[in-house]
Short mmCIF file of C-alpha atoms and ligand atoms in Angstrom, two decimals:
data_model
loop_
_atom_site.label_atom_id
_atom_site.label_comp_id
_atom_site.label_asym_id
_atom_site.label_seq_id
_atom_site.Cartn_x
_atom_site.Cartn_y
_atom_site.Cartn_z
CA UNK A 1 -18.45 5.95 -15.84
CA UNK A 2 -16.14 2.97 -16.47
CA UNK A 3 -17.38 -0.56 -15.76
CA UNK A 4 -15.15 -3.10 -14.03
CA UNK A 5 -15.28 -6.45 -12.26
CA UNK A 6 -14.97 -6.98 -8.52
CA UNK A 7 -13.89 -9.97 -6.43
CA UNK A 8 -16.94 -12.12 -5.45
CA UNK A 9 -19.23 -10.84 -2.68
CA UNK A 10 -17.76 -7.33 -2.58
CA UNK A 11 -20.43 -4.69 -1.92
CA UNK A 12 -20.06 -1.81 -4.32
CA UNK A 13 -21.40 1.77 -4.03
CA UNK A 14 -20.57 5.33 -5.01
CA UNK A 15 -19.92 8.38 -2.83
CA UNK A 16 -19.23 12.08 -3.33
CA UNK A 17 -15.61 12.99 -2.84
CA UNK A 18 -15.02 16.42 -1.32
CA UNK A 19 -12.34 18.30 -3.30
CA UNK A 20 -9.48 19.00 -3.15
CA UNK A 21 -8.02 15.57 -3.86
CA UNK A 22 -4.91 16.29 -1.80
CA UNK A 23 -5.55 16.23 1.93
CA UNK A 24 -3.47 16.07 5.13
CA UNK A 25 -2.98 12.47 6.27
CA UNK A 26 -4.94 11.46 9.35
CA UNK A 27 -3.33 8.05 9.71
CA UNK A 28 -1.39 7.43 12.91
CA UNK A 29 2.16 8.70 12.69
CA UNK A 30 2.25 8.98 8.90
CA UNK A 31 1.65 12.76 8.60
CA UNK A 32 2.16 14.69 5.35
CA UNK A 33 -0.14 14.93 2.34
CA UNK A 34 -2.10 12.13 0.69
CA UNK A 35 -4.34 11.46 -2.29
CA UNK A 36 -7.08 8.92 -1.56
CA UNK A 37 -9.91 8.38 -4.01
CA UNK A 38 -11.83 5.31 -2.84
CA UNK A 39 -13.30 3.94 0.38
CA UNK A 40 -12.27 0.35 0.93
CA UNK A 41 -9.58 -1.61 -0.87
CA UNK A 42 -10.40 -4.68 -2.94
CA UNK A 43 -6.96 -6.15 -2.16
CA UNK A 44 -8.25 -6.69 1.40
CA UNK A 45 -4.91 -7.57 3.03
CA UNK A 46 -5.66 -9.22 6.38
CA UNK A 47 -3.11 -7.13 8.31
CA UNK A 48 -4.37 -3.80 6.95
CA UNK A 49 -5.36 -1.23 9.58
CA UNK A 50 -7.52 1.01 7.40
CA UNK A 51 -10.80 -0.82 8.10
CA UNK A 52 -11.06 0.49 11.66
CA UNK A 53 -10.62 4.04 10.40
CA UNK A 54 -13.60 3.70 8.04
CA UNK A 55 -15.70 1.96 10.68
CA UNK A 56 -15.00 4.81 13.09
CA UNK A 57 -15.02 7.86 10.84
CA UNK A 58 -16.85 7.02 7.58
CA UNK A 59 -20.00 5.27 8.82
CA UNK A 60 -21.95 8.46 9.55
CA UNK A 61 -21.27 9.85 6.06
CA UNK A 62 -21.14 6.65 3.97
CA UNK A 63 -23.51 4.30 5.80
CA UNK A 64 -23.50 0.78 7.18
CA UNK A 65 -21.73 -0.71 4.16
CA UNK A 66 -18.40 0.05 5.90
CA UNK A 67 -19.43 -2.35 8.69
CA UNK A 68 -18.86 -5.27 6.32
CA UNK A 69 -15.55 -7.13 6.57
CA UNK A 70 -12.44 -5.47 5.20
CA UNK A 71 -11.97 -6.19 1.50
CA UNK A 72 -15.74 -6.70 1.07
CA UNK A 73 -16.88 -3.09 0.67
CA UNK A 74 -15.69 -0.75 -2.00
CA UNK A 75 -16.89 2.73 -2.88
CA UNK A 76 -15.68 4.93 -5.67
CA UNK A 77 -16.38 8.64 -6.14
CA UNK A 78 -19.11 9.59 -8.60
CA UNK A 79 -17.43 12.98 -9.12
CA UNK A 80 -13.77 12.04 -9.63
CA UNK A 81 -13.43 14.02 -12.89
CA UNK A 82 -14.84 17.14 -11.21
CA UNK A 83 -12.64 16.58 -8.17
CA UNK A 84 -9.55 16.45 -10.40
CA UNK A 85 -10.62 19.69 -12.12
CA UNK A 86 -11.47 21.44 -8.85
CA UNK A 87 -8.16 20.61 -7.16
CA UNK A 88 -5.78 23.57 -7.40
CA UNK A 89 -2.76 21.37 -7.96
CA UNK A 90 -0.28 24.26 -7.97
CA UNK A 91 -1.00 24.89 -4.29
CA UNK A 92 1.06 21.74 -3.63
CA UNK A 93 3.89 22.53 -6.03
CA UNK A 94 7.11 21.04 -4.58
CA UNK A 95 5.24 19.22 -1.80
CA UNK A 96 5.55 15.43 -1.31
CA UNK A 97 2.22 13.68 -1.61
CA UNK A 98 1.59 9.98 -1.05
CA UNK A 99 -0.71 8.11 -3.41
CA UNK A 100 -2.40 6.44 -1.63
CA UNK A 101 -2.67 5.70 2.11
CA UNK A 102 -6.13 4.15 2.64
CA UNK A 103 -6.31 2.02 -0.52
CA UNK A 104 -4.05 0.94 -3.37
CA UNK A 105 -4.18 3.54 -6.15
CA UNK A 106 -3.50 0.80 -8.71
CA UNK A 107 -6.41 -1.49 -7.91
CA UNK A 108 -7.82 -2.96 -11.14
CA UNK A 109 -10.90 -0.78 -10.52
CA UNK A 110 -8.92 2.46 -10.01
CA UNK A 111 -5.79 2.52 -12.13
CA UNK A 112 -7.34 4.62 -14.93
CA UNK A 113 -8.07 7.39 -12.42
CA UNK A 114 -4.63 7.11 -10.89
CA UNK A 115 -3.30 8.07 -14.30
CA UNK A 116 -5.72 10.99 -14.71
CA UNK A 117 -4.66 12.29 -11.30
CA UNK A 118 -0.98 12.01 -12.22
CA UNK A 119 -1.64 13.81 -15.51
CA UNK A 120 -3.00 16.75 -13.52
CA UNK A 121 -0.62 16.69 -10.54
CA UNK A 122 2.78 16.13 -12.14
CA UNK A 123 2.75 19.00 -14.68
CA UNK A 124 1.74 21.29 -11.77
CA UNK A 125 4.95 20.35 -9.93
CA UNK A 126 3.44 18.14 -7.21
CA UNK A 127 5.89 15.48 -6.04
CA UNK A 128 4.18 12.08 -5.91
CA UNK A 129 5.25 9.03 -3.91
CA UNK A 130 3.38 6.01 -5.25
CA UNK A 131 3.09 3.10 -2.81
CA UNK A 132 1.51 0.04 -4.37
CA UNK A 133 1.30 -3.74 -4.49
CA UNK A 134 -0.02 -3.73 -8.05
CA UNK A 135 1.87 -4.36 -11.30
CA UNK A 136 -0.69 -2.10 -13.02
CA UNK A 137 1.52 0.84 -12.07
CA UNK A 138 3.85 -0.30 -14.88
CA UNK A 139 1.26 0.93 -17.42
CA UNK A 140 2.02 4.48 -16.30
CA UNK A 141 5.81 4.26 -16.48
CA UNK A 142 5.74 6.19 -19.77
CA UNK A 143 4.15 9.13 -17.94
CA UNK A 144 6.22 8.78 -14.78
CA UNK A 145 9.41 8.70 -16.80
CA UNK A 146 8.69 12.22 -18.08
CA UNK A 147 8.54 13.53 -14.50
CA UNK A 148 11.18 11.31 -12.93
CA UNK A 149 12.52 14.17 -10.76
CA UNK A 150 9.13 14.40 -9.04
CA UNK A 151 8.13 10.75 -8.68
CA UNK A 152 9.02 7.68 -6.70
CA UNK A 153 7.56 4.17 -6.96
CA UNK A 154 7.60 1.96 -3.89
CA UNK A 155 6.20 -1.48 -3.15
CA UNK A 156 5.54 -3.26 0.13
CA UNK A 157 6.49 -6.84 0.87
CA UNK A 158 5.86 -8.61 4.16
CA UNK A 159 7.56 -11.94 3.45
CA UNK A 160 9.15 -14.01 0.71
CA UNK A 161 7.31 -17.10 1.94
CA UNK A 162 4.52 -17.72 -0.58
CA UNK A 163 2.45 -19.83 1.84
CA UNK A 164 2.27 -16.95 4.30
CA UNK A 165 1.78 -14.32 1.59
CA UNK A 166 -1.22 -16.16 0.09
CA UNK A 167 -2.98 -16.13 3.47
CA UNK A 168 -2.23 -12.60 4.65
CA UNK A 169 -2.53 -10.82 1.27
CA UNK A 170 -4.46 -13.30 -0.93
CA UNK A 171 -5.48 -10.87 -3.69
CA UNK A 172 -2.19 -9.19 -4.49
CA UNK A 173 0.71 -10.07 -6.79
CA UNK A 174 3.39 -12.39 -5.40
CA UNK A 175 6.29 -10.82 -3.48
CA UNK A 176 8.65 -11.66 -6.36
CA UNK A 177 6.35 -9.95 -8.87
CA UNK A 178 6.25 -6.87 -6.66
CA UNK A 179 10.03 -6.71 -6.58
CA UNK A 180 9.98 -6.99 -10.35
CA UNK A 181 7.96 -3.73 -10.43
CA UNK A 182 10.89 -2.09 -8.65
CA UNK A 183 13.43 -3.54 -11.11
CA UNK A 184 11.38 -2.32 -14.07
CA UNK A 185 10.95 1.13 -12.51
CA UNK A 186 14.71 1.34 -12.02
CA UNK A 187 15.29 0.40 -15.64
CA UNK A 188 13.18 3.45 -16.55
CA UNK A 189 15.32 5.67 -14.32
CA UNK A 190 12.65 6.13 -11.66
CA UNK A 191 13.38 6.56 -7.98
CA UNK A 192 12.31 3.41 -6.12
CA UNK A 193 11.64 2.09 -2.65
CA UNK A 194 10.73 -1.13 -0.86
CA UNK A 195 8.83 -1.09 2.41
CA UNK A 196 9.36 -4.40 4.27
CA UNK A 197 6.08 -4.51 6.12
CA UNK A 198 4.58 -5.79 8.18
CA UNK A 199 7.20 -8.25 9.43
CA UNK A 200 5.43 -11.21 11.05
CA UNK A 201 6.52 -13.08 14.18
CA UNK A 202 7.22 -16.83 13.76
CA UNK A 203 4.03 -18.70 12.84
CA UNK A 204 2.98 -22.06 11.38
CA UNK A 205 3.17 -20.80 7.78
CA UNK A 206 6.63 -19.31 8.17
CA UNK A 207 8.47 -20.49 11.24
CA UNK A 208 11.95 -19.17 10.56
CA UNK A 209 11.96 -15.38 10.78
CA UNK A 210 15.71 -15.04 10.19
CA UNK A 211 15.64 -17.17 7.05
CA UNK A 212 12.72 -15.18 5.63
CA UNK A 213 14.42 -11.84 6.27
CA UNK A 214 17.62 -13.17 4.73
CA UNK A 215 15.72 -14.14 1.59
CA UNK A 216 14.26 -10.63 1.44
CA UNK A 217 17.70 -9.08 1.91
CA UNK A 218 19.18 -11.37 -0.76
CA UNK A 219 16.52 -10.28 -3.27
CA UNK A 220 16.94 -6.63 -2.35
CA UNK A 221 20.67 -6.93 -2.95
CA UNK A 222 19.83 -7.87 -6.54
CA UNK A 223 17.15 -5.21 -7.03
CA UNK A 224 18.94 -2.39 -5.14
CA UNK A 225 16.06 0.01 -4.53
CA UNK A 226 17.00 3.59 -3.66
CA UNK A 227 15.24 3.44 -0.34
CA UNK A 228 14.47 0.57 2.05
CA UNK A 229 12.26 0.96 5.10
CA UNK A 230 10.76 -1.61 7.45
CA UNK A 231 8.12 -2.04 10.09
CA UNK A 232 6.99 -4.89 12.36
CA UNK A 233 3.41 -6.06 12.64
CA UNK A 234 1.41 -3.97 15.12
CA UNK A 235 -2.03 -4.24 16.64
CA UNK A 236 -3.96 -1.51 14.88
CA UNK A 237 -7.71 -1.36 15.20
CA UNK A 238 -9.13 -4.82 14.49
CA UNK A 239 -6.40 -6.08 12.15
CA UNK A 240 -5.31 -8.87 14.52
CA UNK A 241 -8.75 -10.48 14.58
CA UNK A 242 -8.81 -10.60 10.75
CA UNK A 243 -5.29 -12.01 10.72
CA UNK A 244 -5.76 -14.64 13.38
CA UNK A 245 -8.98 -15.79 11.77
CA UNK A 246 -7.23 -16.15 8.39
CA UNK A 247 -4.15 -17.83 9.85
CA UNK A 248 -5.98 -20.02 12.37
CA UNK A 249 -3.55 -19.25 15.17
CA UNK A 250 -2.72 -16.61 17.75
CA UNK A 251 0.23 -14.37 16.98
CA UNK A 252 2.54 -13.37 19.79
CA UNK A 253 3.77 -9.79 19.50
CA UNK A 254 5.31 -9.38 22.97
CA UNK A 255 8.76 -7.80 22.54
CA UNK A 256 8.56 -8.71 18.86
CA UNK A 257 9.35 -5.26 17.45
CA UNK A 258 12.87 -5.29 18.92
CA UNK A 259 13.46 -8.91 17.81
CA UNK A 260 12.31 -8.12 14.27
CA UNK A 261 14.54 -5.08 14.08
CA UNK A 262 17.57 -7.02 15.27
CA UNK A 263 16.91 -9.90 12.88
CA UNK A 264 16.51 -7.53 9.95
CA UNK A 265 19.67 -5.65 10.90
CA UNK A 266 21.62 -8.94 10.79
CA UNK A 267 20.14 -9.92 7.43
CA UNK A 268 20.70 -6.54 5.81
CA UNK A 269 24.26 -6.33 7.13
CA UNK A 270 25.05 -9.61 5.42
CA UNK A 271 24.17 -8.01 2.08
CA UNK A 272 25.56 -4.53 2.92
CA UNK A 273 22.17 -2.87 2.74
CA UNK A 274 20.88 0.09 4.76
CA UNK A 275 17.33 0.59 5.91
CA UNK A 276 15.22 2.83 8.10
CA UNK A 277 12.89 1.47 10.75
CA UNK A 278 9.47 2.91 11.40
S1 SF4 B 301 -3.16 -2.82 -0.50
FE1 SF4 B 301 -2.73 -1.48 1.23
S2 SF4 B 301 -4.64 -0.40 1.66
FE2 SF4 B 301 -5.14 -2.17 0.38
S3 SF4 B 301 -5.67 -3.75 1.80
FE3 SF4 B 301 -3.51 -4.02 1.35
S4 SF4 B 301 -2.45 -2.87 2.98
FE4 SF4 B 301 -4.60 -2.17 2.98
#
């Protein structure tokens, strides 16, 4: 079993993963198929909504460790190699599968397994959509390039304002570095996407919503990802209490979804970009 370092104060444990590795998504409206191979995410973004899912559904099986704060518990499977072998990958030939939905597949503690999973899934014809905030995905571009018809690489960015980014997603690469992942993936001929999410209402760290969205649109006009989608911040589980504690202020979401959508539409129009709203 590989050894790795963890951010300070993160509780670490192992669990038994039940094969197959591909499972139907249980998250909100997402649907489809997913590959998840950890419980907890060491990136610990403050807006993340996964914590409530583990607190509700994983406690009985995994134990009280999931009652710690989000970003401060992390469990990896002790049987990942067996789970890869026991997954009948060809059953999902031609199907779109997201990797991953309840953690980042390219966490520093997981990226080597992400590659092993891809090495099993891609030759079997499974179509993989990688959604990440981690530049470590670039290490696998050599492999992804060989299956470019079956792969897409997407990143999420919530803001271009560094001050806000450092508070809401303190352990991930900067927004600019994440967009660089997309540029590099494009250079390798890979299909790419950017998910603008979650869009925050005006707050002390980033007051001007329109200006922020314009900066995002300006950058996207340079990068030109194949797909752009967007989503406003929502109350999901206990994410708002983490956020408001980190930001030191209350966030007002009344009627914000419509305002965010309109502001993004204006910004994207200025740079002749299309997007889908979710
Ligand atoms: S990287 Fe994704 S799964 Fe991990 S904490 Fe951030 S939003 Fe949640």
